mmCIF file of C-alpha atoms in Angstrom:
data_model
loop_
_atom_site.group_PDB
_atom_site.id
_atom_site.type_symbol
_atom_site.label_atom_id
_atom_site.label_comp_id
_atom_site.label_asym_id
_atom_site.label_seq_id
_atom_site.Cartn_x
_atom_site.Cartn_y
_atom_site.Cartn_z
ATOM 1 C CA GLU A 1 66.477 -152.354 9.334
ATOM 2 C CA VAL A 2 63.789 -152.178 6.680
ATOM 3 C CA GLN A 3 63.696 -155.360 4.641
ATOM 4 C CA LEU A 4 61.410 -155.908 1.682
ATOM 5 C CA VAL A 5 61.586 -159.044 -0.440
ATOM 6 C CA GLU A 6 59.531 -159.364 -3.618
ATOM 7 C CA SER A 7 58.637 -162.638 -5.262
ATOM 8 C CA GLY A 8 56.330 -164.010 -7.901
ATOM 9 C CA GLY A 9 57.859 -162.595 -11.045
ATOM 10 C CA ASP A 10 57.782 -164.906 -14.040
ATOM 11 C CA LEU A 11 57.365 -165.248 -17.786
ATOM 12 C CA VAL A 12 53.681 -164.988 -18.686
ATOM 13 C CA GLN A 13 51.790 -164.838 -21.959
ATOM 14 C CA PRO A 14 49.910 -161.714 -23.041
ATOM 15 C CA GLY A 15 46.476 -161.702 -21.470
ATOM 16 C CA GLY A 16 47.660 -163.790 -18.556
ATOM 17 C CA SER A 17 47.741 -163.113 -14.828
ATOM 18 C CA LEU A 18 50.375 -163.039 -12.143
ATOM 19 C CA ARG A 19 50.445 -162.294 -8.421
ATOM 20 C CA LEU A 20 53.433 -160.568 -6.885
ATOM 21 C CA SER A 21 54.226 -160.639 -3.193
ATOM 22 C CA CYS A 22 56.381 -158.435 -0.994
ATOM 23 C CA ALA A 23 57.401 -159.734 2.424
ATOM 24 C CA ALA A 24 58.271 -157.039 4.933
ATOM 25 C CA SER A 25 60.353 -157.223 8.079
ATOM 26 C CA GLY A 26 62.331 -154.987 10.387
ATOM 27 C CA PHE A 27 59.609 -152.400 10.893
ATOM 28 C CA PRO A 28 55.934 -152.192 11.963
ATOM 29 C CA PHE A 29 54.472 -153.009 8.553
ATOM 30 C CA GLY A 30 50.917 -152.181 9.553
ATOM 31 C CA SER A 31 51.880 -148.574 10.301
ATOM 32 C CA TYR A 32 53.144 -147.679 6.822
ATOM 33 C CA ALA A 33 51.691 -146.979 3.437
ATOM 34 C CA MET A 34 53.220 -149.054 0.654
ATOM 35 C CA ASN A 35 53.683 -148.680 -3.071
ATOM 36 C CA TRP A 36 54.551 -150.639 -6.183
ATOM 37 C CA VAL A 37 56.990 -149.087 -8.632
ATOM 38 C CA ARG A 38 58.115 -150.687 -11.871
ATOM 39 C CA GLN A 39 60.993 -150.232 -14.278
ATOM 40 C CA ALA A 40 60.855 -151.472 -17.849
ATOM 41 C CA PRO A 41 64.161 -152.714 -19.283
ATOM 42 C CA GLY A 42 66.500 -149.780 -19.825
ATOM 43 C CA LYS A 43 63.837 -147.275 -18.776
ATOM 44 C CA GLY A 44 63.081 -145.074 -15.795
ATOM 45 C CA LEU A 45 60.961 -145.576 -12.712
ATOM 46 C CA GLU A 46 57.178 -145.634 -12.937
ATOM 47 C CA TRP A 47 54.951 -145.499 -9.853
ATOM 48 C CA ILE A 48 51.952 -147.795 -10.360
ATOM 49 C CA SER A 49 50.049 -148.276 -7.102
ATOM 50 C CA PHE A 50 49.583 -147.064 -3.520
ATOM 51 C CA ILE A 51 47.880 -148.572 -0.502
ATOM 52 C CA ASN A 52 47.593 -146.856 2.837
ATOM 53 C CA TYR A 53 48.451 -148.464 6.172
ATOM 54 C CA ASN A 54 45.166 -150.342 6.593
ATOM 55 C CA GLY A 55 44.096 -150.826 2.981
ATOM 56 C CA GLY A 56 41.419 -148.183 3.258
ATOM 57 C CA ALA A 57 42.882 -145.992 0.530
ATOM 58 C CA ILE A 58 44.132 -147.365 -2.775
ATOM 59 C CA LEU A 59 45.285 -145.637 -5.952
ATOM 60 C CA TYR A 60 46.595 -146.724 -9.329
ATOM 61 C CA ALA A 61 48.403 -145.199 -12.237
ATOM 62 C CA ASP A 62 46.256 -144.903 -15.345
ATOM 63 C CA SER A 63 48.499 -147.427 -17.095
ATOM 64 C CA VAL A 64 47.347 -150.253 -14.785
ATOM 65 C CA LYS A 65 43.964 -149.083 -13.543
ATOM 66 C CA GLY A 66 41.298 -151.743 -13.988
ATOM 67 C CA ARG A 67 43.876 -154.502 -14.537
ATOM 68 C CA PHE A 68 46.012 -154.538 -11.383
ATOM 69 C CA VAL A 69 44.851 -154.866 -7.776
ATOM 70 C CA ILE A 70 46.954 -153.981 -4.736
ATOM 71 C CA THR A 71 46.228 -155.560 -1.360
ATOM 72 C CA ARG A 72 47.986 -156.101 1.920
ATOM 73 C CA ASP A 73 47.848 -158.506 4.837
ATOM 74 C CA ASN A 74 49.160 -156.744 7.912
ATOM 75 C CA ALA A 75 48.995 -159.887 10.032
ATOM 76 C CA LYS A 76 51.350 -161.578 7.596
ATOM 77 C CA GLU A 77 53.351 -158.372 6.957
ATOM 78 C CA SER A 78 52.894 -158.769 3.247
ATOM 79 C CA LEU A 79 51.974 -156.659 0.250
ATOM 80 C CA PHE A 80 50.518 -158.062 -2.959
ATOM 81 C CA LEU A 81 49.922 -157.034 -6.544
ATOM 82 C CA GLN A 82 47.448 -159.047 -8.603
ATOM 83 C CA MET A 83 48.202 -158.400 -12.250
ATOM 84 C CA ASN A 84 45.552 -159.323 -14.828
ATOM 85 C CA SER A 85 45.218 -158.870 -18.577
ATOM 86 C CA LEU A 86 48.968 -158.515 -18.856
ATOM 87 C CA ARG A 87 50.459 -156.791 -21.868
ATOM 88 C CA ALA A 88 53.929 -156.738 -23.386
ATOM 89 C CA GLU A 89 54.378 -153.211 -22.057
ATOM 90 C CA ASP A 90 53.960 -154.510 -18.492
ATOM 91 C CA THR A 91 57.341 -156.222 -18.830
ATOM 92 C CA ALA A 92 59.450 -154.716 -16.063
ATOM 93 C CA VAL A 93 61.153 -155.187 -12.751
ATOM 94 C CA TYR A 94 58.565 -154.585 -10.047
ATOM 95 C CA TYR A 95 59.632 -153.054 -6.740
ATOM 96 C CA CYS A 96 57.698 -152.659 -3.536
ATOM 97 C CA ALA A 97 58.564 -149.503 -1.630
ATOM 98 C CA ARG A 98 57.782 -148.239 1.851
ATOM 99 C CA GLN A 99 56.393 -144.737 2.078
ATOM 100 C CA TYR A 100 57.540 -142.606 4.967
ATOM 101 C CA CYS A 101 55.927 -139.275 5.699
ATOM 102 C CA ILE A 102 57.114 -136.552 8.064
ATOM 103 C CA SER A 103 54.367 -133.977 8.443
ATOM 104 C CA GLU A 104 53.360 -133.313 4.860
ATOM 105 C CA SER A 105 56.558 -134.519 3.251
ATOM 106 C CA CYS A 106 56.808 -138.080 2.023
ATOM 107 C CA SER A 107 59.431 -140.266 0.380
ATOM 108 C CA PHE A 108 60.057 -143.880 -0.468
ATOM 109 C CA ASP A 109 62.663 -144.792 2.124
ATOM 110 C CA GLY A 110 62.829 -148.546 1.706
ATOM 111 C CA TRP A 111 62.835 -150.667 -1.436
ATOM 112 C CA GLY A 112 62.889 -154.342 -2.202
ATOM 113 C CA GLN A 113 65.353 -155.879 -4.639
ATOM 114 C CA GLY A 114 62.687 -156.227 -7.322
ATOM 115 C CA THR A 115 61.116 -159.119 -9.185
ATOM 116 C CA LEU A 116 61.105 -159.455 -12.977
ATOM 117 C CA VAL A 117 57.872 -159.865 -14.891
ATOM 118 C CA THR A 118 58.180 -160.732 -18.566
ATOM 119 C CA VAL A 119 55.080 -160.709 -20.747
ATOM 120 C CA SER A 120 55.740 -162.520 -23.985
ATOM 121 C CA SER A 121 54.374 -165.288 -26.145
ATOM 122 C CA ASP B 1 49.227 -134.712 -14.109
ATOM 123 C CA MET B 2 52.429 -133.448 -12.630
ATOM 124 C CA GLN B 3 55.466 -133.594 -14.897
ATOM 125 C CA MET B 4 58.988 -133.812 -13.502
ATOM 126 C CA THR B 5 61.742 -132.886 -15.949
ATOM 127 C CA GLN B 6 65.378 -133.513 -15.131
ATOM 128 C CA SER B 7 68.366 -131.942 -16.798
ATOM 129 C CA PRO B 8 70.726 -132.944 -18.075
ATOM 130 C CA SER B 9 69.709 -136.483 -19.023
ATOM 131 C CA PHE B 10 73.353 -137.437 -19.163
ATOM 132 C CA VAL B 11 76.434 -135.962 -17.528
ATOM 133 C CA SER B 12 80.065 -136.996 -17.721
ATOM 134 C CA ALA B 13 82.368 -136.016 -14.859
ATOM 135 C CA SER B 14 85.592 -136.967 -13.126
ATOM 136 C CA VAL B 15 86.320 -138.147 -9.602
ATOM 137 C CA GLY B 16 86.577 -135.094 -7.400
ATOM 138 C CA ASP B 17 84.309 -132.919 -9.562
ATOM 139 C CA ARG B 18 81.228 -131.080 -8.379
ATOM 140 C CA VAL B 19 78.059 -131.942 -10.270
ATOM 141 C CA THR B 20 74.594 -130.421 -10.153
ATOM 142 C CA ILE B 21 71.438 -132.059 -11.498
ATOM 143 C CA THR B 22 68.243 -130.068 -11.902
ATOM 144 C CA CYS B 23 64.629 -131.154 -11.573
ATOM 145 C CA ARG B 24 61.759 -128.966 -12.692
ATOM 146 C CA ALA B 25 58.140 -129.574 -11.674
ATOM 147 C CA SER B 26 55.286 -128.579 -13.964
ATOM 148 C CA GLN B 27 53.422 -127.150 -10.955
ATOM 149 C CA ALA B 28 54.588 -125.655 -7.690
ATOM 150 C CA ILE B 29 55.171 -128.413 -5.145
ATOM 151 C CA SER B 30 56.555 -126.493 -2.163
ATOM 152 C CA SER B 31 59.499 -128.563 -0.886
ATOM 153 C CA TRP B 32 57.882 -131.919 -1.587
ATOM 154 C CA LEU B 33 60.657 -133.500 -3.584
ATOM 155 C CA ALA B 34 62.833 -136.557 -3.135
ATOM 156 C CA TRP B 35 66.023 -137.671 -4.865
ATOM 157 C CA TYR B 36 67.045 -141.281 -5.430
ATOM 158 C CA GLN B 37 70.208 -142.989 -6.634
ATOM 159 C CA GLN B 38 70.097 -146.199 -8.629
ATOM 160 C CA LYS B 39 73.056 -148.349 -9.539
ATOM 161 C CA PRO B 40 72.913 -151.007 -12.270
ATOM 162 C CA GLY B 41 70.890 -154.026 -11.248
ATOM 163 C CA LYS B 42 70.000 -152.525 -7.890
ATOM 164 C CA ALA B 43 66.953 -150.947 -6.325
ATOM 165 C CA PRO B 44 66.730 -147.176 -5.990
ATOM 166 C CA LYS B 45 68.046 -145.669 -2.773
ATOM 167 C CA LEU B 46 66.657 -142.563 -1.095
ATOM 168 C CA LEU B 47 69.220 -139.755 -0.864
ATOM 169 C CA ILE B 48 67.277 -136.582 -0.120
ATOM 170 C CA TYR B 49 63.741 -135.921 1.123
ATOM 171 C CA SER B 50 61.814 -132.691 1.485
ATOM 172 C CA ALA B 51 64.090 -131.169 -1.161
ATOM 173 C CA SER B 52 67.056 -130.600 1.136
ATOM 174 C CA ASN B 53 67.070 -133.162 3.951
ATOM 175 C CA LEU B 54 69.788 -135.792 3.817
ATOM 176 C CA GLN B 55 68.572 -139.327 4.440
ATOM 177 C CA SER B 56 70.319 -141.074 7.313
ATOM 178 C CA GLY B 57 73.539 -142.741 6.229
ATOM 179 C CA VAL B 58 73.931 -140.737 3.032
ATOM 180 C CA PRO B 59 77.313 -138.994 2.711
ATOM 181 C CA SER B 60 77.354 -135.256 3.288
ATOM 182 C CA ARG B 61 78.796 -134.618 -0.191
ATOM 183 C CA PHE B 62 75.203 -134.977 -1.384
ATOM 184 C CA SER B 63 72.993 -131.934 -0.954
ATOM 185 C CA GLY B 64 69.638 -130.773 -2.253
ATOM 186 C CA SER B 65 68.009 -127.417 -2.641
ATOM 187 C CA GLY B 66 65.043 -125.657 -4.154
ATOM 188 C CA SER B 67 61.356 -125.115 -3.690
ATOM 189 C CA GLY B 68 58.328 -124.392 -5.819
ATOM 190 C CA THR B 69 59.184 -125.688 -9.265
ATOM 191 C CA GLU B 70 62.986 -125.697 -9.407
ATOM 192 C CA PHE B 71 65.161 -128.141 -7.503
ATOM 193 C CA SER B 72 68.734 -129.319 -7.631
ATOM 194 C CA LEU B 73 70.884 -132.165 -6.381
ATOM 195 C CA THR B 74 74.573 -131.395 -5.960
ATOM 196 C CA ILE B 75 77.356 -133.875 -5.404
ATOM 197 C CA SER B 76 80.531 -132.216 -4.175
ATOM 198 C CA GLY B 77 83.714 -134.190 -4.641
ATOM 199 C CA LEU B 78 82.512 -137.085 -6.771
ATOM 200 C CA GLN B 79 83.547 -140.522 -5.612
ATOM 201 C CA PRO B 80 83.770 -143.622 -7.834
ATOM 202 C CA GLU B 81 80.684 -145.099 -6.150
ATOM 203 C CA ASP B 82 78.589 -142.050 -7.104
ATOM 204 C CA PHE B 83 78.434 -142.939 -10.778
ATOM 205 C CA ALA B 84 74.833 -144.028 -11.153
ATOM 206 C CA ILE B 85 71.433 -142.822 -12.332
ATOM 207 C CA TYR B 86 69.638 -140.197 -10.271
ATOM 208 C CA TYR B 87 65.887 -139.638 -10.158
ATOM 209 C CA CYS B 88 63.772 -136.923 -8.655
ATOM 210 C CA GLN B 89 60.225 -137.616 -7.487
ATOM 211 C CA HIS B 90 57.229 -135.742 -6.222
ATOM 212 C CA PRO B 91 55.950 -138.176 -3.553
ATOM 213 C CA ASN B 92 53.121 -136.142 -2.116
ATOM 214 C CA LYS B 93 50.453 -135.916 -4.798
ATOM 215 C CA PHE B 94 49.183 -138.673 -7.031
ATOM 216 C CA PRO B 95 50.459 -139.878 -9.376
ATOM 217 C CA TYR B 96 53.834 -140.029 -7.657
ATOM 218 C CA THR B 97 55.736 -138.947 -10.731
ATOM 219 C CA PHE B 98 59.443 -139.583 -11.188
ATOM 220 C CA GLY B 99 61.745 -137.585 -13.383
ATOM 221 C CA GLN B 100 63.171 -139.379 -16.392
ATOM 222 C CA GLY B 101 66.546 -139.830 -14.726
ATOM 223 C CA THR B 102 70.048 -138.401 -15.082
ATOM 224 C CA LYS B 103 72.874 -140.774 -15.837
ATOM 225 C CA LEU B 104 76.155 -139.743 -14.243
ATOM 226 C CA GLU B 105 79.116 -141.359 -15.947
ATOM 227 C CA ILE B 106 82.844 -141.257 -15.449
ATOM 228 C CA LYS B 107 84.723 -139.017 -17.855
#
């Protein structure tokens, strides 16, 4: 069973930094691409970052590009999101999500429970 | 960037009803579409992948169809546990855009 557990969410001041973690278990973590998706309070889902199975391909949404950094440690079966220069609009629940692709079709077939990041003074 | 537009944004229905939610892509995306269900305070859950394939463990009352730019999610015989928010997503081309969501509420 796919298990993903996020941690690291907290209250942080504007301009501050935070590092989120996602611990994976129940599947061969190093074989899957992973993503971060966030959801602002009362709003919809927003994809923010992708990392392929070995970290060789990384992409960001424009809203976080240049401020957030996604990394992974396959030996420790963990995914990370370093968040810098945080803004009030980054306030959200952050989910890590496993990406599963069959041929050319992909989906996010496993999600963590989310961790709340609040950016406020 | 790809835009995914769901309609309606809100739907009210009764247990036992049949409901259809539509998702329109701003560009043709073949059958590369996924549907998710999200209940309050919970993470999204994958229901349908590749537009019409039911994820393992998802009840057969859920079905998906469409290709190109027009897609739909149908729930036949609504159950109390189906009242939630539903999102479509194009998970094959960056950015992995989600639709704005459709809230399904009990009438």
